[in-house]
Amino acid sequence: VLSRDRACPLDEVGGFLALRSPAAAALTRSLRARQVWTDARGEVLRLGPAPYLSDGQLRDAMGVLGEVVRRLSST
């Protein structure tokens, strides 16, 4: 359901993590319903962790992303 372009090393991607998915818009809607703020541009789900977020908040957001992806994959 999700993929990342591995041609660009993670230390060179800047402030956003961009994940490709044909369901990027649906993922964004589901994540926002769970208070995880992302955006989608075409087939790209963009996550932009802000410096004021705690490590715990980022871990929680990734957990929610996993739940949403699993639910989407099972339908």
Short mmCIF file of C-alpha atoms in Angstrom, two decimals:
data_model
loop_
_atom_site.label_atom_id
_atom_site.label_comp_id
_atom_site.label_asym_id
_atom_site.label_seq_id
_atom_site.Cartn_x
_atom_site.Cartn_y
_atom_site.Cartn_z
CA VAL A 1 0.00 0.00 0.00
CA LEU A 2 2.93 2.37 0.74
CA SER A 3 6.38 2.70 -0.77
CA ARG A 4 9.29 5.11 -0.50
CA ASP A 5 11.69 6.04 -3.27
CA ARG A 6 14.92 4.54 -1.94
CA ALA A 7 17.09 6.21 -4.59
CA CYS A 8 17.36 9.23 -2.29
CA PRO A 9 19.02 8.49 1.09
CA LEU A 10 16.92 9.44 4.12
CA ASP A 11 19.48 12.01 5.28
CA GLU A 12 18.88 13.92 2.02
CA VAL A 13 15.07 14.09 1.98
CA GLY A 14 14.69 17.33 3.90
CA GLY A 15 11.82 18.03 6.27
CA PHE A 16 9.22 15.74 4.71
CA LEU A 17 8.84 12.01 4.45
CA ALA A 18 7.08 11.28 1.15
CA LEU A 19 5.42 7.90 0.73
CA ARG A 20 3.84 6.79 -2.53
CA SER A 21 0.40 5.17 -2.52
CA PRO A 22 -2.52 5.11 -4.94
CA ALA A 23 -4.64 5.60 -1.80
CA ALA A 24 -2.76 8.70 -0.56
CA ALA A 25 -5.90 10.87 -0.40
CA ALA A 26 -7.87 8.20 1.49
CA LEU A 27 -4.95 7.70 3.88
CA THR A 28 -4.82 11.45 4.54
CA ARG A 29 -8.55 11.54 5.34
CA SER A 30 -8.28 8.55 7.68
CA LEU A 31 -5.20 9.94 9.41
CA ARG A 32 -6.78 13.37 9.90
CA ALA A 33 -9.82 11.70 11.47
CA ARG A 34 -7.34 10.31 14.03
CA GLN A 35 -5.66 13.73 14.56
CA VAL A 36 -2.56 12.90 12.48
CA TRP A 37 -2.04 15.82 10.12
CA THR A 38 -0.62 14.92 6.71
CA ASP A 39 -1.23 16.01 3.19
CA ALA A 40 -1.52 14.22 -0.14
CA ARG A 41 -0.38 15.42 -3.53
CA GLY A 42 -1.51 12.99 -6.16
CA GLU A 43 -0.19 9.58 -5.12
CA VAL A 44 2.20 11.02 -2.53
CA LEU A 45 1.39 11.03 1.19
CA ARG A 46 3.53 13.71 2.83
CA LEU A 47 4.47 13.67 6.49
CA GLY A 48 6.25 16.75 7.80
CA PRO A 49 7.23 16.34 11.44
CA ALA A 50 7.49 19.74 13.11
CA PRO A 51 10.33 20.45 15.56
CA TYR A 52 7.88 21.06 18.41
CA LEU A 53 6.50 17.50 18.25
CA SER A 54 7.84 15.04 20.79
CA ASP A 55 9.36 11.69 19.90
CA GLY A 56 6.33 10.08 21.57
CA GLN A 57 3.93 12.00 19.33
CA LEU A 58 5.87 10.93 16.24
CA ARG A 59 5.85 7.28 17.38
CA ASP A 60 2.11 7.50 18.05
CA ALA A 61 1.53 8.96 14.58
CA MET A 62 3.47 6.10 12.98
CA GLY A 63 1.40 3.63 14.98
CA VAL A 64 -1.79 5.23 13.69
CA LEU A 65 -0.39 5.15 10.15
CA GLY A 66 0.26 1.42 10.55
CA GLU A 67 -3.30 0.81 11.78
CA VAL A 68 -4.81 2.82 8.91
CA VAL A 69 -2.68 1.02 6.30
CA ARG A 70 -3.55 -2.42 7.73
CA ARG A 71 -7.25 -1.54 7.68
CA LEU A 72 -7.00 -0.27 4.11
CA SER A 73 -5.06 -3.39 3.04
CA SER A 74 -7.69 -5.71 4.47
CA THR A 75 -10.56 -4.20 2.45
#
